[in-house]
Amino acid sequence: QSLDELADSIRVQGLVQPIVVRPIDGGRYEIIAGERRWRASKIAGLDTIPVIVRDVSDRSAIAMALIENVQRENLNPMEEANALQRLVDEFSMTHQEAAEAVGRSRAAVSNLLRLRNLNDGVKRLVENGDLEMGHARALLALESDAQSEAANTVVEKGLSVRETEQLIRRILNPGKEKEQPSDALLDELDKIETLIGSKLSSKFALKHSATGKGKLVIDYSNMDDLKKLITKFK
């Protein structure tokens, strides 16, 4: 929703959700949450708007602003992923805590955070709207260089998410192009990847062959990461 559209809505209905501010020096107030609503209210010509005043620390103010940012409807997946990562890194939140803070499922948050494992070129395609969340998730199964080549193919040919998943599986299993997995199997593998993604914060790849065999590869950066992974399986 653009600012002008939001302003039109506010003209008709008023500002339904108050903005949140905190007092700062000089009798002034700093907006913590609701800057877009404030800007749209100015466009709509409102002289006064409802405000909630909270006396919060700098740290809490940043967390509140990040949470509202994630909850906006017009963010692209990479923007959501980056904001969620800040909540995890700067406020020591677990994936579950971040999910509760922004009103998402843990699986959705984990899948978004995994997008940060894409290479920079593919991230830009997601940011620009050339690739959807489903495309990006499928590309995570590939190494960095292969991600770029596959992503370009997806964009150039306008592949659907399902077609992208099939492309990735052909890349991972060369020589087996004629053996296409059934839709039921693809759905089942997608559910399994979502389940694994909800449990792990590490990059992983689920590789399934036409024979029914496969492997799950989980990346870790150091021994501490490995120990954390091990605790998740106990």
PDB file of C-alpha atoms in Angstrom:
ATOM      1  CA  GLN A   1       0.000   0.000   0.000  1.00  0.00           C
ATOM      2  CA  SER A   2       1.441   3.357  -1.072  1.00  0.00           C
ATOM      3  CA  LEU A   3       1.473   6.424   1.173  1.00  0.00           C
ATOM      4  CA  ASP A   4      -1.219   8.042  -0.980  1.00  0.00           C
ATOM      5  CA  GLU A   5      -3.436   4.959  -0.692  1.00  0.00           C
ATOM      6  CA  LEU A   6      -2.893   4.882   3.062  1.00  0.00           C
ATOM      7  CA  ALA A   7      -3.720   8.608   3.227  1.00  0.00           C
ATOM      8  CA  ASP A   8      -6.984   8.004   1.329  1.00  0.00           C
ATOM      9  CA  SER A   9      -7.888   5.272   3.808  1.00  0.00           C
ATOM     10  CA  ILE A  10      -7.113   7.549   6.757  1.00  0.00           C
ATOM     11  CA  ARG A  11      -9.295  10.324   5.285  1.00  0.00           C
ATOM     12  CA  VAL A  12     -12.226   7.912   5.230  1.00  0.00           C
ATOM     13  CA  GLN A  13     -11.690   5.904   8.411  1.00  0.00           C
ATOM     14  CA  GLY A  14      -9.326   8.038  10.446  1.00  0.00           C
ATOM     15  CA  LEU A  15      -6.129   6.664  11.957  1.00  0.00           C
ATOM     16  CA  VAL A  16      -7.357   3.414  13.468  1.00  0.00           C
ATOM     17  CA  GLN A  17      -4.017   2.315  14.939  1.00  0.00           C
ATOM     18  CA  PRO A  18      -2.182   4.943  17.032  1.00  0.00           C
ATOM     19  CA  ILE A  19       1.488   5.582  16.453  1.00  0.00           C
ATOM     20  CA  VAL A  20       3.945   4.883  19.289  1.00  0.00           C
ATOM     21  CA  VAL A  21       6.397   7.570  20.434  1.00  0.00           C
ATOM     22  CA  ARG A  22       8.852   8.156  23.252  1.00  0.00           C
ATOM     23  CA  PRO A  23       9.875  11.445  24.884  1.00  0.00           C
ATOM     24  CA  ILE A  24      13.300  12.874  24.045  1.00  0.00           C
ATOM     25  CA  ASP A  25      15.141  16.074  24.951  1.00  0.00           C
ATOM     26  CA  GLY A  26      13.572  19.492  24.495  1.00  0.00           C
ATOM     27  CA  GLY A  27       9.991  18.392  25.006  1.00  0.00           C
ATOM     28  CA  ARG A  28      10.014  16.567  21.694  1.00  0.00           C
ATOM     29  CA  TYR A  29       8.936  13.026  20.828  1.00  0.00           C
ATOM     30  CA  GLU A  30      10.535  10.350  18.662  1.00  0.00           C
ATOM     31  CA  ILE A  31       8.384   7.967  16.623  1.00  0.00           C
ATOM     32  CA  ILE A  32       9.111   4.347  17.527  1.00  0.00           C
ATOM     33  CA  ALA A  33       6.397   2.674  15.484  1.00  0.00           C
ATOM     34  CA  GLY A  34       4.082   4.145  12.873  1.00  0.00           C
ATOM     35  CA  GLU A  35       6.178   6.551  10.811  1.00  0.00           C
ATOM     36  CA  ARG A  36       4.313   5.641   7.607  1.00  0.00           C
ATOM     37  CA  ARG A  37       0.969   6.225   9.328  1.00  0.00           C
ATOM     38  CA  TRP A  38       2.245   9.604  10.560  1.00  0.00           C
ATOM     39  CA  ARG A  39       3.404  10.612   7.065  1.00  0.00           C
ATOM     40  CA  ALA A  40       0.133   9.443   5.523  1.00  0.00           C
ATOM     41  CA  SER A  41      -1.842  11.378   8.165  1.00  0.00           C
ATOM     42  CA  LYS A  42       0.008  14.559   7.162  1.00  0.00           C
ATOM     43  CA  ILE A  43      -0.863  13.909   3.504  1.00  0.00           C
ATOM     44  CA  ALA A  44      -4.484  13.319   4.559  1.00  0.00           C
ATOM     45  CA  GLY A  45      -4.482  16.755   6.232  1.00  0.00           C
ATOM     46  CA  LEU A  46      -5.029  15.608   9.812  1.00  0.00           C
ATOM     47  CA  ASP A  47      -4.058  18.157  12.466  1.00  0.00           C
ATOM     48  CA  THR A  48      -3.994  15.648  15.330  1.00  0.00           C
ATOM     49  CA  ILE A  49      -3.630  11.881  15.535  1.00  0.00           C
ATOM     50  CA  PRO A  50      -3.875   9.341  18.364  1.00  0.00           C
ATOM     51  CA  VAL A  51      -0.513   8.605  19.960  1.00  0.00           C
ATOM     52  CA  ILE A  52       0.736   6.181  22.602  1.00  0.00           C
ATOM     53  CA  VAL A  53       3.649   7.550  24.628  1.00  0.00           C
ATOM     54  CA  ARG A  54       6.107   5.044  26.054  1.00  0.00           C
ATOM     55  CA  ASP A  55       9.263   5.712  28.028  1.00  0.00           C
ATOM     56  CA  VAL A  56      11.564   3.039  26.625  1.00  0.00           C
ATOM     57  CA  SER A  57      15.313   2.589  26.265  1.00  0.00           C
ATOM     58  CA  ASP A  58      17.214   2.964  22.994  1.00  0.00           C
ATOM     59  CA  ARG A  59      17.514  -0.815  22.765  1.00  0.00           C
ATOM     60  CA  SER A  60      13.787  -1.391  23.240  1.00  0.00           C
ATOM     61  CA  ALA A  61      12.945   1.371  20.760  1.00  0.00           C
ATOM     62  CA  ILE A  62      15.085  -0.292  18.088  1.00  0.00           C
ATOM     63  CA  ALA A  63      13.458  -3.665  18.761  1.00  0.00           C
ATOM     64  CA  MET A  64       9.952  -2.192  18.514  1.00  0.00           C
ATOM     65  CA  ALA A  65      10.807  -0.421  15.248  1.00  0.00           C
ATOM     66  CA  LEU A  66      12.245  -3.622  13.762  1.00  0.00           C
ATOM     67  CA  ILE A  67       9.203  -5.635  14.796  1.00  0.00           C
ATOM     68  CA  GLU A  68       6.818  -3.181  13.163  1.00  0.00           C
ATOM     69  CA  ASN A  69       9.005  -3.104  10.077  1.00  0.00           C
ATOM     70  CA  VAL A  70       8.711  -6.881   9.691  1.00  0.00           C
ATOM     71  CA  GLN A  71       4.940  -6.686  10.165  1.00  0.00           C
ATOM     72  CA  ARG A  72       4.514  -4.288   7.222  1.00  0.00           C
ATOM     73  CA  GLU A  73       2.742  -5.894   4.290  1.00  0.00           C
ATOM     74  CA  ASN A  74       4.850  -4.365   1.529  1.00  0.00           C
ATOM     75  CA  LEU A  75       8.278  -5.678   2.558  1.00  0.00           C
ATOM     76  CA  ASN A  76      10.038  -8.038   0.188  1.00  0.00           C
ATOM     77  CA  PRO A  77      11.324 -11.332   1.633  1.00  0.00           C
ATOM     78  CA  MET A  78      14.951 -10.131   1.857  1.00  0.00           C
ATOM     79  CA  GLU A  79      13.954  -7.032   3.829  1.00  0.00           C
ATOM     80  CA  GLU A  80      12.007  -9.250   6.214  1.00  0.00           C
ATOM     81  CA  ALA A  81      14.951 -11.634   6.525  1.00  0.00           C
ATOM     82  CA  ASN A  82      17.400  -8.837   7.304  1.00  0.00           C
ATOM     83  CA  ALA A  83      15.125  -7.296   9.934  1.00  0.00           C
ATOM     84  CA  LEU A  84      14.574 -10.685  11.568  1.00  0.00           C
ATOM     85  CA  GLN A  85      18.323 -11.340  11.595  1.00  0.00           C
ATOM     86  CA  ARG A  86      18.836  -8.071  13.481  1.00  0.00           C
ATOM     87  CA  LEU A  87      16.347  -9.229  16.102  1.00  0.00           C
ATOM     88  CA  VAL A  88      18.258 -12.499  16.437  1.00  0.00           C
ATOM     89  CA  ASP A  89      21.733 -10.912  16.475  1.00  0.00           C
ATOM     90  CA  GLU A  90      21.204  -7.664  18.385  1.00  0.00           C
ATOM     91  CA  PHE A  91      18.615  -8.867  20.883  1.00  0.00           C
ATOM     92  CA  SER A  92      19.729 -12.491  21.301  1.00  0.00           C
ATOM     93  CA  MET A  93      16.324 -13.785  20.253  1.00  0.00           C
ATOM     94  CA  THR A  94      15.792 -17.402  19.303  1.00  0.00           C
ATOM     95  CA  HIS A  95      13.863 -18.131  16.122  1.00  0.00           C
ATOM     96  CA  GLN A  96      10.831 -18.954  18.272  1.00  0.00           C
ATOM     97  CA  GLU A  97      11.063 -15.666  20.179  1.00  0.00           C
ATOM     98  CA  ALA A  98      11.461 -13.679  16.952  1.00  0.00           C
ATOM     99  CA  ALA A  99       8.462 -15.504  15.486  1.00  0.00           C
ATOM    100  CA  GLU A 100       6.307 -14.637  18.501  1.00  0.00           C
ATOM    101  CA  ALA A 101       7.465 -11.000  18.408  1.00  0.00           C
ATOM    102  CA  VAL A 102       6.377 -10.481  14.790  1.00  0.00           C
ATOM    103  CA  GLY A 103       3.336 -12.766  14.796  1.00  0.00           C
ATOM    104  CA  ARG A 104       4.725 -15.425  12.452  1.00  0.00           C
ATOM    105  CA  SER A 105       5.229 -19.161  12.762  1.00  0.00           C
ATOM    106  CA  ARG A 106       8.687 -20.411  13.660  1.00  0.00           C
ATOM    107  CA  ALA A 107       8.861 -22.236  10.323  1.00  0.00           C
ATOM    108  CA  ALA A 108       8.110 -19.022   8.401  1.00  0.00           C
ATOM    109  CA  VAL A 109      10.801 -17.114  10.304  1.00  0.00           C
ATOM    110  CA  SER A 110      13.383 -19.871   9.828  1.00  0.00           C
ATOM    111  CA  ASN A 111      12.653 -20.042   6.097  1.00  0.00           C
ATOM    112  CA  LEU A 112      13.028 -16.270   5.775  1.00  0.00           C
ATOM    113  CA  LEU A 113      16.331 -16.280   7.673  1.00  0.00           C
ATOM    114  CA  ARG A 114      17.681 -18.991   5.384  1.00  0.00           C
ATOM    115  CA  LEU A 115      17.357 -16.562   2.453  1.00  0.00           C
ATOM    116  CA  ARG A 116      20.431 -14.801   3.816  1.00  0.00           C
ATOM    117  CA  ASN A 117      22.431 -17.831   2.630  1.00  0.00           C
ATOM    118  CA  LEU A 118      21.720 -16.887  -0.998  1.00  0.00           C
ATOM    119  CA  ASN A 119      24.524 -15.177  -2.888  1.00  0.00           C
ATOM    120  CA  ASP A 120      24.362 -11.405  -3.319  1.00  0.00           C
ATOM    121  CA  GLY A 121      23.196 -11.514  -6.931  1.00  0.00           C
ATOM    122  CA  VAL A 122      20.249 -13.760  -6.139  1.00  0.00           C
ATOM    123  CA  LYS A 123      19.397 -11.640  -3.094  1.00  0.00           C
ATOM    124  CA  ARG A 124      19.093  -8.617  -5.387  1.00  0.00           C
ATOM    125  CA  LEU A 125      16.694 -10.523  -7.654  1.00  0.00           C
ATOM    126  CA  VAL A 126      14.520 -11.266  -4.620  1.00  0.00           C
ATOM    127  CA  GLU A 127      14.721  -7.641  -3.445  1.00  0.00           C
ATOM    128  CA  ASN A 128      13.695  -6.406  -6.911  1.00  0.00           C
ATOM    129  CA  GLY A 129      10.759  -8.791  -7.080  1.00  0.00           C
ATOM    130  CA  ASP A 130      12.186 -10.858  -9.937  1.00  0.00           C
ATOM    131  CA  LEU A 131      12.138 -13.972  -7.733  1.00  0.00           C
ATOM    132  CA  GLU A 132       9.474 -14.983  -5.236  1.00  0.00           C
ATOM    133  CA  MET A 133      10.007 -16.593  -1.861  1.00  0.00           C
ATOM    134  CA  GLY A 134       9.330 -20.059  -3.302  1.00  0.00           C
ATOM    135  CA  HIS A 135      11.934 -19.604  -6.043  1.00  0.00           C
ATOM    136  CA  ALA A 136      14.503 -18.420  -3.517  1.00  0.00           C
ATOM    137  CA  ARG A 137      13.891 -21.355  -1.189  1.00  0.00           C
ATOM    138  CA  ALA A 138      14.446 -23.805  -4.026  1.00  0.00           C
ATOM    139  CA  LEU A 139      17.723 -22.117  -5.019  1.00  0.00           C
ATOM    140  CA  LEU A 140      19.119 -22.588  -1.501  1.00  0.00           C
ATOM    141  CA  ALA A 141      19.834 -26.230  -2.344  1.00  0.00           C
ATOM    142  CA  LEU A 142      22.582 -25.097  -4.760  1.00  0.00           C
ATOM    143  CA  GLU A 143      26.091 -23.814  -4.191  1.00  0.00           C
ATOM    144  CA  SER A 144      26.658 -20.077  -4.670  1.00  0.00           C
ATOM    145  CA  ASP A 145      27.825 -20.089  -8.316  1.00  0.00           C
ATOM    146  CA  ALA A 146      25.110 -22.510  -9.384  1.00  0.00           C
ATOM    147  CA  GLN A 147      22.495 -20.347  -7.667  1.00  0.00           C
ATOM    148  CA  SER A 148      23.229 -17.433 -10.002  1.00  0.00           C
ATOM    149  CA  GLU A 149      23.043 -19.520 -13.167  1.00  0.00           C
ATOM    150  CA  ALA A 150      19.806 -21.193 -12.116  1.00  0.00           C
ATOM    151  CA  ALA A 151      18.275 -17.898 -10.956  1.00  0.00           C
ATOM    152  CA  ASN A 152      18.995 -16.297 -14.319  1.00  0.00           C
ATOM    153  CA  THR A 153      17.314 -19.236 -16.050  1.00  0.00           C
ATOM    154  CA  VAL A 154      14.260 -18.858 -13.820  1.00  0.00           C
ATOM    155  CA  VAL A 155      13.952 -15.143 -14.569  1.00  0.00           C
ATOM    156  CA  GLU A 156      14.623 -15.433 -18.311  1.00  0.00           C
ATOM    157  CA  LYS A 157      12.134 -18.282 -18.809  1.00  0.00           C
ATOM    158  CA  GLY A 158       9.590 -17.034 -16.278  1.00  0.00           C
ATOM    159  CA  LEU A 159       9.558 -20.393 -14.480  1.00  0.00           C
ATOM    160  CA  SER A 160       6.977 -21.110 -11.804  1.00  0.00           C
ATOM    161  CA  VAL A 161       8.055 -22.216  -8.341  1.00  0.00           C
ATOM    162  CA  ARG A 162       7.259 -25.846  -9.187  1.00  0.00           C
ATOM    163  CA  GLU A 163       9.224 -25.644 -12.444  1.00  0.00           C
ATOM    164  CA  THR A 164      12.108 -24.086 -10.504  1.00  0.00           C
ATOM    165  CA  GLU A 165      12.078 -26.961  -8.018  1.00  0.00           C
ATOM    166  CA  GLN A 166      12.246 -29.418 -10.913  1.00  0.00           C
ATOM    167  CA  LEU A 167      15.127 -27.463 -12.456  1.00  0.00           C
ATOM    168  CA  ILE A 168      17.073 -27.593  -9.189  1.00  0.00           C
ATOM    169  CA  ARG A 169      16.561 -31.334  -8.872  1.00  0.00           C
ATOM    170  CA  ARG A 170      17.817 -31.863 -12.422  1.00  0.00           C
ATOM    171  CA  ILE A 171      20.908 -29.804 -11.591  1.00  0.00           C
ATOM    172  CA  LEU A 172      21.518 -31.819  -8.424  1.00  0.00           C
ATOM    173  CA  ASN A 173      20.904 -35.122 -10.213  1.00  0.00           C
ATOM    174  CA  PRO A 174      22.482 -34.729 -13.694  1.00  0.00           C
ATOM    175  CA  GLY A 175      21.652 -37.445 -16.208  1.00  0.00           C
ATOM    176  CA  LYS A 176      18.224 -38.094 -14.754  1.00  0.00           C
ATOM    177  CA  GLU A 177      16.273 -35.403 -16.606  1.00  0.00           C
ATOM    178  CA  LYS A 178      13.729 -37.935 -17.900  1.00  0.00           C
ATOM    179  CA  GLU A 179      12.861 -39.181 -14.425  1.00  0.00           C
ATOM    180  CA  GLN A 180      10.555 -36.447 -13.144  1.00  0.00           C
ATOM    181  CA  PRO A 181       9.339 -36.753  -9.550  1.00  0.00           C
ATOM    182  CA  SER A 182       5.583 -36.807  -9.024  1.00  0.00           C
ATOM    183  CA  ASP A 183       3.722 -33.784  -7.680  1.00  0.00           C
ATOM    184  CA  ALA A 184       2.923 -35.770  -4.527  1.00  0.00           C
ATOM    185  CA  LEU A 185       6.618 -36.470  -3.929  1.00  0.00           C
ATOM    186  CA  LEU A 186       7.539 -32.821  -4.551  1.00  0.00           C
ATOM    187  CA  ASP A 187       4.889 -31.725  -2.049  1.00  0.00           C
ATOM    188  CA  GLU A 188       6.186 -34.202   0.517  1.00  0.00           C
ATOM    189  CA  LEU A 189       9.793 -33.074   0.052  1.00  0.00           C
ATOM    190  CA  ASP A 190       8.709 -29.445   0.382  1.00  0.00           C
ATOM    191  CA  LYS A 191       6.974 -30.233   3.687  1.00  0.00           C
ATOM    192  CA  ILE A 192      10.101 -32.019   4.926  1.00  0.00           C
ATOM    193  CA  GLU A 193      12.314 -29.054   3.961  1.00  0.00           C
ATOM    194  CA  THR A 194       9.963 -26.696   5.807  1.00  0.00           C
ATOM    195  CA  LEU A 195      10.072 -28.918   8.896  1.00  0.00           C
ATOM    196  CA  ILE A 196      13.866 -29.099   8.838  1.00  0.00           C
ATOM    197  CA  GLY A 197      14.123 -25.344   8.252  1.00  0.00           C
ATOM    198  CA  SER A 198      11.941 -24.702  11.319  1.00  0.00           C
ATOM    199  CA  LYS A 199      14.398 -26.642  13.477  1.00  0.00           C
ATOM    200  CA  LEU A 200      17.709 -25.449  12.055  1.00  0.00           C
ATOM    201  CA  SER A 201      19.229 -22.012  11.590  1.00  0.00           C
ATOM    202  CA  SER A 202      22.097 -23.452   9.526  1.00  0.00           C
ATOM    203  CA  LYS A 203      22.183 -23.754   5.756  1.00  0.00           C
ATOM    204  CA  PHE A 204      21.203 -27.239   4.588  1.00  0.00           C
ATOM    205  CA  ALA A 205      20.465 -29.117   1.386  1.00  0.00           C
ATOM    206  CA  LEU A 206      18.054 -32.041   1.004  1.00  0.00           C
ATOM    207  CA  LYS A 207      19.023 -34.106  -2.040  1.00  0.00           C
ATOM    208  CA  HIS A 208      16.614 -36.836  -3.161  1.00  0.00           C
ATOM    209  CA  SER A 209      17.293 -39.183  -6.080  1.00  0.00           C
ATOM    210  CA  ALA A 210      14.871 -41.023  -8.342  1.00  0.00           C
ATOM    211  CA  THR A 211      15.822 -44.306  -6.651  1.00  0.00           C
ATOM    212  CA  GLY A 212      14.420 -43.069  -3.357  1.00  0.00           C
ATOM    213  CA  LYS A 213      17.842 -42.604  -1.821  1.00  0.00           C
ATOM    214  CA  GLY A 214      19.231 -39.239  -0.828  1.00  0.00           C
ATOM    215  CA  LYS A 215      21.193 -37.246   1.679  1.00  0.00           C
ATOM    216  CA  LEU A 216      20.764 -34.320   4.015  1.00  0.00           C
ATOM    217  CA  VAL A 217      23.795 -31.989   4.117  1.00  0.00           C
ATOM    218  CA  ILE A 218      24.016 -29.472   6.972  1.00  0.00           C
ATOM    219  CA  ASP A 219      26.646 -26.732   6.959  1.00  0.00           C
ATOM    220  CA  TYR A 220      28.356 -25.433  10.090  1.00  0.00           C
ATOM    221  CA  SER A 221      31.018 -22.748  10.534  1.00  0.00           C
ATOM    222  CA  ASN A 222      32.933 -24.008  13.559  1.00  0.00           C
ATOM    223  CA  MET A 223      32.866 -26.455  16.453  1.00  0.00           C
ATOM    224  CA  ASP A 224      30.496 -24.256  18.457  1.00  0.00           C
ATOM    225  CA  ASP A 225      28.006 -24.353  15.591  1.00  0.00           C
ATOM    226  CA  LEU A 226      28.400 -28.130  15.381  1.00  0.00           C
ATOM    227  CA  LYS A 227      27.764 -28.529  19.111  1.00  0.00           C
ATOM    228  CA  LYS A 228      24.629 -26.380  18.850  1.00  0.00           C
ATOM    229  CA  LEU A 229      23.430 -28.537  15.966  1.00  0.00           C
ATOM    230  CA  ILE A 230      23.993 -31.709  17.941  1.00  0.00           C
ATOM    231  CA  THR A 231      21.899 -30.414  20.857  1.00  0.00           C
ATOM    232  CA  LYS A 232      18.949 -29.940  18.480  1.00  0.00           C
ATOM    233  CA  PHE A 233      18.950 -33.672  17.741  1.00  0.00           C
ATOM    234  CA  LYS A 234      19.118 -34.832  21.356  1.00  0.00           C
TER     235      LYS A 234
END
